[in-house]
mmCIF file with all atom_site columns, C-alpha atoms in Angstrom:
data_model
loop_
_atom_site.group_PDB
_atom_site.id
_atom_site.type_symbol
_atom_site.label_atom_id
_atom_site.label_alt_id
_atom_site.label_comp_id
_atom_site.label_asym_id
_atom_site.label_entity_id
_atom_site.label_seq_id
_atom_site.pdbx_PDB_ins_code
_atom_site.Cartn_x
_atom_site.Cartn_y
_atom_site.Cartn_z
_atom_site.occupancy
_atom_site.B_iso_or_equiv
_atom_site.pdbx_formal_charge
_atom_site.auth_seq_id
_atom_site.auth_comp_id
_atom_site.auth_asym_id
_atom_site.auth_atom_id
_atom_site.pdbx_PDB_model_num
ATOM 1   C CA . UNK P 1 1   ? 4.673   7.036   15.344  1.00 68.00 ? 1   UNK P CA 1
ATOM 2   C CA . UNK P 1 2   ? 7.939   8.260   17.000  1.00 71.00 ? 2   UNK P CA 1
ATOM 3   C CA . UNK P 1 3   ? 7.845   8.773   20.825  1.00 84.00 ? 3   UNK P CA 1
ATOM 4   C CA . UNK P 1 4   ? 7.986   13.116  19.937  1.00 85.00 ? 4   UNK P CA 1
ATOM 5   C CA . UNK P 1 5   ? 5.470   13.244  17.544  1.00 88.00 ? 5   UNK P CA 1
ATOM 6   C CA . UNK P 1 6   ? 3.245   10.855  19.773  1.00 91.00 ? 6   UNK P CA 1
ATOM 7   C CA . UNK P 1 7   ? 3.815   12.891  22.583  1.00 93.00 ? 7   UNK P CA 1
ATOM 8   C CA . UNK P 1 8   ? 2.519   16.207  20.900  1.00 93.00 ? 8   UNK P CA 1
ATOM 9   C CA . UNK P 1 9   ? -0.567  14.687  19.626  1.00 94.00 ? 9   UNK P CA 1
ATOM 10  C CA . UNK P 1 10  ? -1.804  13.496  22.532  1.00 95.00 ? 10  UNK P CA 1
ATOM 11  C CA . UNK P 1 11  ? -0.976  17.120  24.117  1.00 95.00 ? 11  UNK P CA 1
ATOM 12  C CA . UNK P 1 12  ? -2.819  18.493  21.071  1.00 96.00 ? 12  UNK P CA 1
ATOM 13  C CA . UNK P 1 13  ? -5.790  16.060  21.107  1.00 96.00 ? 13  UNK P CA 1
ATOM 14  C CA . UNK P 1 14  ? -6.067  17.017  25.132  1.00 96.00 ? 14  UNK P CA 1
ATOM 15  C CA . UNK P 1 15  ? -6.379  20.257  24.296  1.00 96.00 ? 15  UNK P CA 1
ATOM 16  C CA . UNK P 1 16  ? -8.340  20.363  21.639  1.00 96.00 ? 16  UNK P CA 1
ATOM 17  C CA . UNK P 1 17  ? -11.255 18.264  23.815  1.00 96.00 ? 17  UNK P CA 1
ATOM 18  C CA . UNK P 1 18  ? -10.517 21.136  26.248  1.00 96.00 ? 18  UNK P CA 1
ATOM 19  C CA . UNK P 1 19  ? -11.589 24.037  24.217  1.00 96.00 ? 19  UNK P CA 1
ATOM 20  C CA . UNK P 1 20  ? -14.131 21.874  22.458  1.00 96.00 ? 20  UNK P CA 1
ATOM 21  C CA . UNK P 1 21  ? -15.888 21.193  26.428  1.00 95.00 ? 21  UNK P CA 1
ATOM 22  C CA . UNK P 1 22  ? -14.723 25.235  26.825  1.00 95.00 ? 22  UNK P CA 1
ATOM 23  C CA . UNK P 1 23  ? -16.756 26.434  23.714  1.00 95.00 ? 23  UNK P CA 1
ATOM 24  C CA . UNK P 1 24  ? -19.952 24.338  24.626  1.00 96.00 ? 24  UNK P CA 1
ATOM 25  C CA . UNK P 1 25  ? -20.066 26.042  27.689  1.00 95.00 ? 25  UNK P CA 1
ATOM 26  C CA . UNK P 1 26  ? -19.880 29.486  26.754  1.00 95.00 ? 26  UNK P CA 1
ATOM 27  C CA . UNK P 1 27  ? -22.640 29.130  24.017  1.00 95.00 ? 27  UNK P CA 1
ATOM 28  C CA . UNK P 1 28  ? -25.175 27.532  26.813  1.00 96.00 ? 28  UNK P CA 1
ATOM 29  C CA . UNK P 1 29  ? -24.267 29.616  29.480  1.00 95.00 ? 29  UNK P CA 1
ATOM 30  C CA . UNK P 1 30  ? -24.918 32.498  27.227  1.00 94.00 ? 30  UNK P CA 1
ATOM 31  C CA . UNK P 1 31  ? -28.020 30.993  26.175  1.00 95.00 ? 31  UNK P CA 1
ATOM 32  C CA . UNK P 1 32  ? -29.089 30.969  29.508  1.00 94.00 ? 32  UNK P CA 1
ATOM 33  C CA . UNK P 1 33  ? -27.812 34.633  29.963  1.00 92.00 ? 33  UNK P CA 1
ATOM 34  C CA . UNK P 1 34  ? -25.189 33.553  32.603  1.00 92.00 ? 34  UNK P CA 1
ATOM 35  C CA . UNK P 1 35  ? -22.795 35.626  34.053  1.00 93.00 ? 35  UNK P CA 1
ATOM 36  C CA . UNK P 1 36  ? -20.473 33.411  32.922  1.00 91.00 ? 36  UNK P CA 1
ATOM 37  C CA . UNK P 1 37  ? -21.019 33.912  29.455  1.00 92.00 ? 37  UNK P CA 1
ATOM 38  C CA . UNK P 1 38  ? -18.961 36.487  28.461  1.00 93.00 ? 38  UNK P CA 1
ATOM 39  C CA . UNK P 1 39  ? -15.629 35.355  30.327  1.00 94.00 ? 39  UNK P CA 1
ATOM 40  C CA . UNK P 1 40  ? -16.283 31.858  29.074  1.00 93.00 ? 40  UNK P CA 1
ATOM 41  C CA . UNK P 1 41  ? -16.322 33.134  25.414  1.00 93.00 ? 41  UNK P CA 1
ATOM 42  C CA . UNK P 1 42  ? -13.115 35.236  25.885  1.00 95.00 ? 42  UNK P CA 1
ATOM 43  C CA . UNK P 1 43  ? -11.272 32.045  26.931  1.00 95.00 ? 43  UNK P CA 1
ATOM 44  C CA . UNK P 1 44  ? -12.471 29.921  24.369  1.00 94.00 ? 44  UNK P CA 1
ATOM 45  C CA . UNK P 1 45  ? -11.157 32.536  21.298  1.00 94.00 ? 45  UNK P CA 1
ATOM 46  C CA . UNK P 1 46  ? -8.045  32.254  23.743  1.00 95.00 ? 46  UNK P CA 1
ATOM 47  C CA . UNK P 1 47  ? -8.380  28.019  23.837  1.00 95.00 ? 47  UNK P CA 1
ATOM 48  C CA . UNK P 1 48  ? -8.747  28.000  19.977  1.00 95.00 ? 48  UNK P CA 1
ATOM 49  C CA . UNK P 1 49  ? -5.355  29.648  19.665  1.00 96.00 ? 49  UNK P CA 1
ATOM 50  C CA . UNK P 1 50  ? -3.539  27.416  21.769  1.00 96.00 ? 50  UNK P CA 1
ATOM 51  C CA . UNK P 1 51  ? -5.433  24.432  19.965  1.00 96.00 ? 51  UNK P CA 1
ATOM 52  C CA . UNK P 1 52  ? -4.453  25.972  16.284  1.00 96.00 ? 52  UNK P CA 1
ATOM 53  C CA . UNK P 1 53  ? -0.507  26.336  18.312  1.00 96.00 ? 53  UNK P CA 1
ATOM 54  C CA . UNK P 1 54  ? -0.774  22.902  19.360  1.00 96.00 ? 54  UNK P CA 1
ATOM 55  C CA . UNK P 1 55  ? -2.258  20.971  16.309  1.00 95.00 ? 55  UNK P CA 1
ATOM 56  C CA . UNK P 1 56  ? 0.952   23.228  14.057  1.00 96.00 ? 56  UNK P CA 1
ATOM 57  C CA . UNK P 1 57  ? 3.398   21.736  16.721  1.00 94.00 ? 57  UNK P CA 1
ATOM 58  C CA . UNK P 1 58  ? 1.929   18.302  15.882  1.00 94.00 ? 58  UNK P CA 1
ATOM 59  C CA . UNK P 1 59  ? 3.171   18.947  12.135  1.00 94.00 ? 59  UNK P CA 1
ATOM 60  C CA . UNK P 1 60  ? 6.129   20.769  13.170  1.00 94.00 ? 60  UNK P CA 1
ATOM 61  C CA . UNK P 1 61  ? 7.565   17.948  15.388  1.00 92.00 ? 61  UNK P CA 1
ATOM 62  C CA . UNK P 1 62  ? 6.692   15.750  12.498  1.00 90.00 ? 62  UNK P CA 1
ATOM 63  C CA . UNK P 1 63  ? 8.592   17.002  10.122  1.00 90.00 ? 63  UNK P CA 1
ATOM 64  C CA . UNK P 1 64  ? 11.422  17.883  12.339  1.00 90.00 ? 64  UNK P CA 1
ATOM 65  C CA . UNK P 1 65  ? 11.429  14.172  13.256  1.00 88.00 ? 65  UNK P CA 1
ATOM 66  C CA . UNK P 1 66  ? 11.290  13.200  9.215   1.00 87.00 ? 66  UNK P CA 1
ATOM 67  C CA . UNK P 1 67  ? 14.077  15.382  9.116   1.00 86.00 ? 67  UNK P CA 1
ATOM 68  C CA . UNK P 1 68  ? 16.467  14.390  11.410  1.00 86.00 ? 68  UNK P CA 1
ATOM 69  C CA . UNK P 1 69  ? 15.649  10.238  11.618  1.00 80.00 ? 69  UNK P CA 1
ATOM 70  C CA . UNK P 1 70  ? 13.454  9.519   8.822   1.00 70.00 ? 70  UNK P CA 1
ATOM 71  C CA . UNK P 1 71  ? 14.342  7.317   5.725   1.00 61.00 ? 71  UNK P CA 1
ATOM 72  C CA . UNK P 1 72  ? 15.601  8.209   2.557   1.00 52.00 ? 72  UNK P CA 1
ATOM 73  C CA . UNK P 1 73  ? 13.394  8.715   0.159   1.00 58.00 ? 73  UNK P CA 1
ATOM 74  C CA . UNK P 1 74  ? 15.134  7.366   -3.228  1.00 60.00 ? 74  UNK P CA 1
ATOM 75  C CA . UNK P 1 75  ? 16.558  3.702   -3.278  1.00 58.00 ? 75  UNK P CA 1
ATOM 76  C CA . UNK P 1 76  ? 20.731  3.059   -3.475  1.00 64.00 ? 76  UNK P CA 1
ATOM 77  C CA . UNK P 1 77  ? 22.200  2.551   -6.452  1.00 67.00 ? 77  UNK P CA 1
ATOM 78  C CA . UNK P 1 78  ? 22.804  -0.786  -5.173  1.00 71.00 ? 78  UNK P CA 1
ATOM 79  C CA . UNK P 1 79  ? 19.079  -1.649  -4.925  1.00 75.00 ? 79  UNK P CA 1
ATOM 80  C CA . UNK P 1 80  ? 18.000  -0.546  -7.478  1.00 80.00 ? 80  UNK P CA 1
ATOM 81  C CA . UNK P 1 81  ? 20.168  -2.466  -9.763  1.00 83.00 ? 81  UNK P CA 1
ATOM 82  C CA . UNK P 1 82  ? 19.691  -5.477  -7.668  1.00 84.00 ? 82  UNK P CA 1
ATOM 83  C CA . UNK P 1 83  ? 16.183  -4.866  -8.414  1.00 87.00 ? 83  UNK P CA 1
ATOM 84  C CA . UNK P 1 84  ? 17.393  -4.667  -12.290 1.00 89.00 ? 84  UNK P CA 1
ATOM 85  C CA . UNK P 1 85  ? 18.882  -8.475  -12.183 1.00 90.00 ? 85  UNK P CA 1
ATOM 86  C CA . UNK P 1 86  ? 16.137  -9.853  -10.300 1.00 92.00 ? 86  UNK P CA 1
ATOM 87  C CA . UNK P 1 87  ? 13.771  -8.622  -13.175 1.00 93.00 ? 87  UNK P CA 1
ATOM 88  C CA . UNK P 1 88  ? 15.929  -10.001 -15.848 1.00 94.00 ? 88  UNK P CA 1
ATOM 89  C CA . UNK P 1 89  ? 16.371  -13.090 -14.166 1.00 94.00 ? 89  UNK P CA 1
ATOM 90  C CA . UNK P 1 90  ? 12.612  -13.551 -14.359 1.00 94.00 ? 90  UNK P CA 1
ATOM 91  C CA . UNK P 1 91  ? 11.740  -12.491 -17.337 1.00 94.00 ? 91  UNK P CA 1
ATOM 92  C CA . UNK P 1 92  ? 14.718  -15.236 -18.625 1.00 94.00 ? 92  UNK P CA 1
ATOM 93  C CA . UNK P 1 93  ? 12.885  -17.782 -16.317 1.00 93.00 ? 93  UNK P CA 1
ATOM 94  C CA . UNK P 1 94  ? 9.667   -16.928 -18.340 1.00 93.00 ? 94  UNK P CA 1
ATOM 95  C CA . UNK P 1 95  ? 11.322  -17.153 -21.535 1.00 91.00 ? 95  UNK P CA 1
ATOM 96  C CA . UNK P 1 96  ? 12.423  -20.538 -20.677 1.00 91.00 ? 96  UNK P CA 1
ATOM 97  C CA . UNK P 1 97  ? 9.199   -21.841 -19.640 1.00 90.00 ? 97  UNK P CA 1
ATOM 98  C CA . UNK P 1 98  ? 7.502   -20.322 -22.256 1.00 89.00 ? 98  UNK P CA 1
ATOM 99  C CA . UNK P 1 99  ? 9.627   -21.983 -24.669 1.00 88.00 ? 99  UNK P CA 1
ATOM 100 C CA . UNK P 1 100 ? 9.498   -25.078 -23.062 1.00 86.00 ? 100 UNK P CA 1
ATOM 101 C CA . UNK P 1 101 ? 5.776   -25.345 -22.516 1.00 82.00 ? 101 UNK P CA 1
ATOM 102 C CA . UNK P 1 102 ? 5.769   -24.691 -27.123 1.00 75.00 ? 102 UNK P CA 1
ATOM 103 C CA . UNK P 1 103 ? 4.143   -21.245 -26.104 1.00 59.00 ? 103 UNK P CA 1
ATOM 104 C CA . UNK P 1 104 ? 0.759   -22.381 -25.132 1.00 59.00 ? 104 UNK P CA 1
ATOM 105 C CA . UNK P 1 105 ? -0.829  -21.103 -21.991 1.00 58.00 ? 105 UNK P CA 1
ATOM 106 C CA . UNK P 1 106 ? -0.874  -23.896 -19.544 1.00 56.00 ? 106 UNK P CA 1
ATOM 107 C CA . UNK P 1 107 ? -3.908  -25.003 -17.313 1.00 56.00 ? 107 UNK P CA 1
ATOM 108 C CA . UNK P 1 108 ? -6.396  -23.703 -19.608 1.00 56.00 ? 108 UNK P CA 1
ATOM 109 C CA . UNK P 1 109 ? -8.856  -26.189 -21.300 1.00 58.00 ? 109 UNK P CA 1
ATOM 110 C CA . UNK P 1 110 ? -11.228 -25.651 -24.009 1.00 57.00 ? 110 UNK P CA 1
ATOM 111 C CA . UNK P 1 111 ? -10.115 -22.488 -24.469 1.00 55.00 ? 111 UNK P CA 1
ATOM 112 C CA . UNK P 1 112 ? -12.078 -21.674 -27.314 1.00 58.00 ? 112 UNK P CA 1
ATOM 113 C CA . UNK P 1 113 ? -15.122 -23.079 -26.448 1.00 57.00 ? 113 UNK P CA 1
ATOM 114 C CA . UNK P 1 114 ? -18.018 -20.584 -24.755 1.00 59.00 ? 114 UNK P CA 1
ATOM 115 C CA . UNK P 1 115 ? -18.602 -21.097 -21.458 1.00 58.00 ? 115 UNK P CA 1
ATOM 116 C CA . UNK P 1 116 ? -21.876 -22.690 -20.308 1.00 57.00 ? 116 UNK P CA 1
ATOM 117 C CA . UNK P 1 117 ? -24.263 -19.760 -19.538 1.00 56.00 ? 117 UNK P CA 1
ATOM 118 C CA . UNK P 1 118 ? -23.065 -18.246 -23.072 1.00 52.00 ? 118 UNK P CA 1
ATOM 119 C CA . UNK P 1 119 ? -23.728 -20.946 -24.740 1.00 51.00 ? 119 UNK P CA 1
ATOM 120 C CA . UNK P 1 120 ? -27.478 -21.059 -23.356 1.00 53.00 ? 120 UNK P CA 1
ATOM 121 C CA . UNK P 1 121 ? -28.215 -17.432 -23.901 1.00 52.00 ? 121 UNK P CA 1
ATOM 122 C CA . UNK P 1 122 ? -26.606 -17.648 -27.557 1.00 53.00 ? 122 UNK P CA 1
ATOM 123 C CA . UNK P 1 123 ? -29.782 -20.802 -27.741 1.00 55.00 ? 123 UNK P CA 1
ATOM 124 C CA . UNK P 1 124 ? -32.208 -19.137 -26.343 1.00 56.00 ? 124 UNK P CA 1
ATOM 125 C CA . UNK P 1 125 ? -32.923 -21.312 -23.773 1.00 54.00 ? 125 UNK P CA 1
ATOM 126 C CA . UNK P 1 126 ? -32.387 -19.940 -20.319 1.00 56.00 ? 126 UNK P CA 1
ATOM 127 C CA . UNK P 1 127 ? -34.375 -22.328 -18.388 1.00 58.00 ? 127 UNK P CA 1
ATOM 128 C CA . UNK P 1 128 ? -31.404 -24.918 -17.805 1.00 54.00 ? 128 UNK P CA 1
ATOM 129 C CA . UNK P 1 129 ? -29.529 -21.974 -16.485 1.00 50.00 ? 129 UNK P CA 1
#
């Protein structure tokens, strides 16, 4: 995360905690019927403001940021048709060694038999299982 974008999260994650702290003390001061209820609940509407202002800068220094240093989106020409070779190249280098191996799939053995556990429930006998 770029130093900017860092910098107003942590301001907006300070702040939030803030007004969170904020609100729970207006609602049990006013359940206690404290005089500090009422100016406690006028500066938390106040402290949710500044929290919804600060969490928006959070985005808005984001996408600035994107803006201004971020990467393009979209490959080069170049890369892309580097990419295009490199896949061709493969594919060849399968061709070849599918040709040479007579087109068989190597490393597999007994391919058509069943495997073990199928053979014993196609028996009926599960008990060697």
């Amino acid at each position: 995360m770029p130093d900017a974008v860092r910098t107003a999260a942590v301001r907006a994650v300070l702040i939030m905690s803030l007004t969170i702290i904020q609100a729970m003390v207006a609602f049990l001061s006013t359940l206690t019927g404290s005089w500090l209820a009422f100016p406690m609940v006028l500066s938390s509407v106040a402290s949710t403001v500044v929290a919804t202002w600060a969490v928006l800068d959070v985005w808005v220094t984001r996408q600035v940021w994107n803006q201004r240093h971020g990467v393009v989106s979209e490959p080069s020409s170049t890369a892309r048709q580097m990419r295009r070779q490199r896949r061709r190249a493969q594919r060849a280098a399968r061709a070849a060694e599918r040709d040479e191996a007579g087109g068989r799939i190597r490393g597999r053995r007994n391919a058509g038999e069943l495997s073990r556990t199928g053979d014993l429930s196609r028996t009926g006998d599960l008990s060697r299982a």
